[in-house]
Every structure is written in structure tokens, then in C-alpha cells.
Backbone as numpy.savetxt, mean C-alpha at the origin, in Angstrom:
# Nx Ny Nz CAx CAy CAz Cx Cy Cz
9.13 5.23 -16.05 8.72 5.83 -14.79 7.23 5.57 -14.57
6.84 5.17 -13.16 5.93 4.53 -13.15 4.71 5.71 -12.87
3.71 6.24 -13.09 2.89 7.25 -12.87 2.50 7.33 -11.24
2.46 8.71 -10.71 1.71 8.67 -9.50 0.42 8.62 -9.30
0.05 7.64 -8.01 -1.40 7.75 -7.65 -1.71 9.13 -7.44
-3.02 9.01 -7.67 -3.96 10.68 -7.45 -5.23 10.01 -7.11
-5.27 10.63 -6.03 -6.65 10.20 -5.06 -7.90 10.66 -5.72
-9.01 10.11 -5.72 -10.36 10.56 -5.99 -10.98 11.36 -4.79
-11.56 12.28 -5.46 -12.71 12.81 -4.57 -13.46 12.26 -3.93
-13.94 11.24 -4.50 -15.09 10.08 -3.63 -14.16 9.39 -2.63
-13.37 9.14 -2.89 -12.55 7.69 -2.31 -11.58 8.62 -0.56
-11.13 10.03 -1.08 -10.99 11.08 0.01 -12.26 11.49 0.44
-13.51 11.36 0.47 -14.38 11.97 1.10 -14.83 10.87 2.22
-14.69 9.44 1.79 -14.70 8.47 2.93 -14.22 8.41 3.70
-15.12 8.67 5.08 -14.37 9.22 6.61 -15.56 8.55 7.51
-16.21 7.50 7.58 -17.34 7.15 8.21 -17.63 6.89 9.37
-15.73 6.58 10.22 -15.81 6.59 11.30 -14.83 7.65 12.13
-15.05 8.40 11.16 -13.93 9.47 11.81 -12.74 8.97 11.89
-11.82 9.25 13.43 -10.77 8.59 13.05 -10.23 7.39 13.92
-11.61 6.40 13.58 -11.32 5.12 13.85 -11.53 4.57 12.55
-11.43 5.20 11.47 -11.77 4.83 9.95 -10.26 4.33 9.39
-10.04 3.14 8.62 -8.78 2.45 8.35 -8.84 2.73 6.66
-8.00 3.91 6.06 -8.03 3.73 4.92 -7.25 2.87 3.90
-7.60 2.45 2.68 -6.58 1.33 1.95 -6.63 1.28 0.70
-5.73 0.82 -0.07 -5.23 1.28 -0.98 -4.59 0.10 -2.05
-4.64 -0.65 -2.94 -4.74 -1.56 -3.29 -3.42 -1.11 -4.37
-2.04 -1.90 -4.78 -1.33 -1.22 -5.48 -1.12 -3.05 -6.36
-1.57 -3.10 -7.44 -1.03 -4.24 -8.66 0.46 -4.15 -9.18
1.52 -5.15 -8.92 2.61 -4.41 -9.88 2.65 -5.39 -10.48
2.98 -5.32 -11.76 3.13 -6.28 -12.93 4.83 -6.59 -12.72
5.02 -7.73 -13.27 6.30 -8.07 -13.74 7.36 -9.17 -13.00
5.75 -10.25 -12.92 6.10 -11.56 -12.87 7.31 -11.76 -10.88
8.28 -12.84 -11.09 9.04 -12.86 -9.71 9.79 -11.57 -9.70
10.28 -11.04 -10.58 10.96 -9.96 -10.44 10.31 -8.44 -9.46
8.93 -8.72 -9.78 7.87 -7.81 -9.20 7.75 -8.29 -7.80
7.81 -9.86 -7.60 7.54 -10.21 -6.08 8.74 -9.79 -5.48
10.01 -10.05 -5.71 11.55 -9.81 -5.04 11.24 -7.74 -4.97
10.68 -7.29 -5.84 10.94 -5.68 -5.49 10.35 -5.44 -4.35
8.99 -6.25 -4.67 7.76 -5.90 -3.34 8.25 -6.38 -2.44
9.18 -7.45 -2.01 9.85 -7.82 -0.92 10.60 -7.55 -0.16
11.36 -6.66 -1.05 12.85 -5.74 -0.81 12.19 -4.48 -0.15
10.98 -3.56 -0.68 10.45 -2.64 -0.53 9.68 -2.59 1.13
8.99 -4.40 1.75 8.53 -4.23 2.75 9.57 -4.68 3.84
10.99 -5.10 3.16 12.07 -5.36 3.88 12.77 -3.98 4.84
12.28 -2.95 3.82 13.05 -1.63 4.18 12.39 -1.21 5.02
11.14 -1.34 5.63 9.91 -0.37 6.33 11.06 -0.99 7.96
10.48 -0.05 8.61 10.74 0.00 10.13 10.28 -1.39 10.72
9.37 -1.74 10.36 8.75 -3.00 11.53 8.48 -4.06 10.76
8.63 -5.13 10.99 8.23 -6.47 10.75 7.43 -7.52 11.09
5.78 -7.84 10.99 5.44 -9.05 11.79 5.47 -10.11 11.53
5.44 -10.78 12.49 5.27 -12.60 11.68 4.17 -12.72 11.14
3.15 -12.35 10.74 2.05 -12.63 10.05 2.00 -11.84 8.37
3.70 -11.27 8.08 3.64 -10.70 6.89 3.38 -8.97 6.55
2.97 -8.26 7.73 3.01 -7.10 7.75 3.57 -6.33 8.43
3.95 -5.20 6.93 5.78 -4.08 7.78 4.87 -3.19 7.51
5.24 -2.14 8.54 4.65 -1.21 8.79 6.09 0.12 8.97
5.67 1.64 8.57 6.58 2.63 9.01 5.38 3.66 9.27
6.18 4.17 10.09 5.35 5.50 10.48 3.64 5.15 10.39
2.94 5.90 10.44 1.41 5.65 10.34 0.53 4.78 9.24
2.03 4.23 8.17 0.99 3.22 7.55 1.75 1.60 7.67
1.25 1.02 6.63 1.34 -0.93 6.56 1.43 -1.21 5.48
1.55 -2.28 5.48 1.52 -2.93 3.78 1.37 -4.52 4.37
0.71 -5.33 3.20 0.78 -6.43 3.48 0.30 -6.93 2.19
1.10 -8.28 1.43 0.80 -8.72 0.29 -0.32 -9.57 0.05
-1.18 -9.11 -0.73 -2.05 -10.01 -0.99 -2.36 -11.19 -2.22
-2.89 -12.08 -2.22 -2.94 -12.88 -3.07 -3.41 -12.75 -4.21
-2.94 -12.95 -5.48 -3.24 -12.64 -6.49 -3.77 -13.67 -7.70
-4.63 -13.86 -8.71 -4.92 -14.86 -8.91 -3.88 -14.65 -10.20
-3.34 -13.98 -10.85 -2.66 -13.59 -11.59 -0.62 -13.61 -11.31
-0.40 -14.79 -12.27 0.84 -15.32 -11.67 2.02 -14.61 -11.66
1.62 -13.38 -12.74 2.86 -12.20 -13.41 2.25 -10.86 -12.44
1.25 -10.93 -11.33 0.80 -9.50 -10.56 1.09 -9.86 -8.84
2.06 -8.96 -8.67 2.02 -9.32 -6.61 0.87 -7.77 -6.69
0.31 -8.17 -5.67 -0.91 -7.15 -4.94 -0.30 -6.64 -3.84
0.00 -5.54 -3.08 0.01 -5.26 -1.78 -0.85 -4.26 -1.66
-1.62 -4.38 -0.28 -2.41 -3.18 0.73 -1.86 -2.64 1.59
-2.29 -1.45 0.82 -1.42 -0.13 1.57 -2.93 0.01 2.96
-2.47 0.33 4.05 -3.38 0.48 4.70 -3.01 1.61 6.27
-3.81 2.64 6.56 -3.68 3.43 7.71 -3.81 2.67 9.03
-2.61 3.08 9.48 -2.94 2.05 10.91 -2.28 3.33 12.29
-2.72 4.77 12.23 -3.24 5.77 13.12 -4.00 6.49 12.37
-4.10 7.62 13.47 -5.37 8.48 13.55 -5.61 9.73 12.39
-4.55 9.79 11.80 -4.00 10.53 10.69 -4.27 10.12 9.02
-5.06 8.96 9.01 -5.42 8.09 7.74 -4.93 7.93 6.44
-5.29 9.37 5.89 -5.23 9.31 4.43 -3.43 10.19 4.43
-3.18 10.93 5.09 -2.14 11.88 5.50 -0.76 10.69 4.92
-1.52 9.32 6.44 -0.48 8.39 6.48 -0.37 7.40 5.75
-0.88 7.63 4.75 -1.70 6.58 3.73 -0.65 6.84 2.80
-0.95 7.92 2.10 -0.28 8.82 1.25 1.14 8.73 1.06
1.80 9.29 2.24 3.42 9.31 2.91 3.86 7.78 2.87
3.09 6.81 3.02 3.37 5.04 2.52 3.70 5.42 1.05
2.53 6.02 0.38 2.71 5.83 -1.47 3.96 6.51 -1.72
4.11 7.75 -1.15 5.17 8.26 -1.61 6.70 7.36 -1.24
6.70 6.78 -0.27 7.59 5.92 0.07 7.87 5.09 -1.60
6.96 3.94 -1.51 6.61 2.90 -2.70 7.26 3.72 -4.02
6.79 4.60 -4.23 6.95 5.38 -5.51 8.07 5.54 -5.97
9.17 6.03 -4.26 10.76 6.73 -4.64 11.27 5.18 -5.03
10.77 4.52 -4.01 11.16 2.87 -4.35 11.40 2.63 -5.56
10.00 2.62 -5.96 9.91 2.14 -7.38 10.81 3.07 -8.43
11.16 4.20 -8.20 11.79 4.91 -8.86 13.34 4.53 -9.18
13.78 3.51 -8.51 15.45 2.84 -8.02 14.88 1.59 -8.81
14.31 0.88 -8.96 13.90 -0.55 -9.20 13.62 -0.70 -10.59
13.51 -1.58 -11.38 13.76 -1.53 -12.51 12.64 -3.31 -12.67
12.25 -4.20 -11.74 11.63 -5.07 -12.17 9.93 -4.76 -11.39
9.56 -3.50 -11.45 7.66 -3.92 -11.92 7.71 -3.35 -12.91
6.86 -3.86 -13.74 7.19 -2.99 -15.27 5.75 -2.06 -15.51
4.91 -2.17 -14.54 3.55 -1.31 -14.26 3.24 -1.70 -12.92
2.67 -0.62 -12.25 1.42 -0.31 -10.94 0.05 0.12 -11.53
-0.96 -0.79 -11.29 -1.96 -0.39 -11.22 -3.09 -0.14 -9.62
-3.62 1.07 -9.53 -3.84 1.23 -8.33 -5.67 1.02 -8.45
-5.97 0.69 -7.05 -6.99 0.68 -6.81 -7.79 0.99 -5.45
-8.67 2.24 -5.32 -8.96 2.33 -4.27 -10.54 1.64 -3.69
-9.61 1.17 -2.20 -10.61 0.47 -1.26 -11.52 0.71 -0.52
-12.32 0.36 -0.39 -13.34 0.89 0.78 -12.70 0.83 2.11
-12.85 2.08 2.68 -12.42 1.97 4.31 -12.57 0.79 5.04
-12.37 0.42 6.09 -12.39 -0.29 7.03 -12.56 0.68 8.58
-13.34 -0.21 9.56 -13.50 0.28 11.01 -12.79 -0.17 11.63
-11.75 0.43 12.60 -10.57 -0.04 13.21 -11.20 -0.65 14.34
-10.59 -1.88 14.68 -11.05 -2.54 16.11 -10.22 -2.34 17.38
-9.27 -1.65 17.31 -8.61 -0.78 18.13 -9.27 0.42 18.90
-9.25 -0.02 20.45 -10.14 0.84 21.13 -8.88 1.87 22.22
């Protein structure tokens, strides 16, 4: 069972643009293609799909990032409304039950990101 994220104090106190502030969330899963097919299956299930690689449900996103490490897929968890960390969160918990059914990442390592300023006016 894979451990839950637990937010930092510092990393929740970042709010710089109020709530045009984009929070994110960096999740490592180990365990080689088997890890890429979960992460695949996992952004297969979300509500929305773009052609540029990012599914989105409810107030958050995900989108895989490149990894230099051939046994680690990366995805960013990221807030995309006004609700941030709320909707941030409710993504992880998503990922988590996921991961809780899945049996090929054999670790998550998390890492938190520096906000981003939404260019959405």
C-alpha cells in the first residue's frame, strides 16, 4: 500500500496570487512500463481528454511528464479552478484509490511544486 501525500505547511501557505494561483504537485511512480500502462489507465478514467496529453476531472489535471529515469513515469497534478489546493487534493485522492486497485507502481514519490500564475482572465 502505497503511503498518502501530506501537504506541507510551507507548500499550503503558497497563495501569491490568490485565486489566480495554479497549484502542483509532482507524483514519481516507480515500476518501469508497468508504471506507464497504470498512469495511462488512471488518466484514461478522468472525465476529459486533450490532444495535447492532458485529462482533467472536476477542478484538477494531470499531465505526464518526462522523466530522465527509464523505470519512473512523472505526472503533474495541477489546479485548473478557483478552489486550488481543495481541487488539488480531491485529484490525489482520486490517484491514491487508483493506486489502491493497481498492483504495477511499486512506489510514489511526491514532490511539491511551486505555484504557477494562471493566464486565464
Amino acid at each position: 500500500m502505497q503511503e498518502s501525500f501530506r501537504p506541507s505547511e510551507s507548500w499550503l501557505s503558497q497563495w501569491p496570487w490568490q485565486e489566480a494561483t495554479i497549484v502542483r504537485l509532482l507524483a514519481e511512480c516507480y515500476g518501469g512500463q508497468g508504471a506507464r500502462k497504470a498512469t495511462e489507465d488512471f488518466m484514461a478514467s478522468l472525465s476529459y481528454q486533450s490532444n495535447d496529453g492532458v485529462a482533467c476531472r472536476g477542478g484538477y489535471c494531470v499531465k505526464v511528464v518526462e522523466s530522465d529515469q527509464p523505470e519512473v513515469t512523472s505526472l503533474e497534478f495541477y489546479s485548473s479552478g478557483e478552489d486550488g489546493f481543495s481541487s488539488l487534493l480531491f485529484g490525489l485522492e482520486d490517484f491514491e484509490d487508483f493506486l489502491g486497485r493497481r498492483a504495477e507502481i511499486s512506489e510514489v514519490k511526491w514532490r511539491e511544486l511551486a505555484p504557477q500564475k494562471s493566464s486565464i482572465k
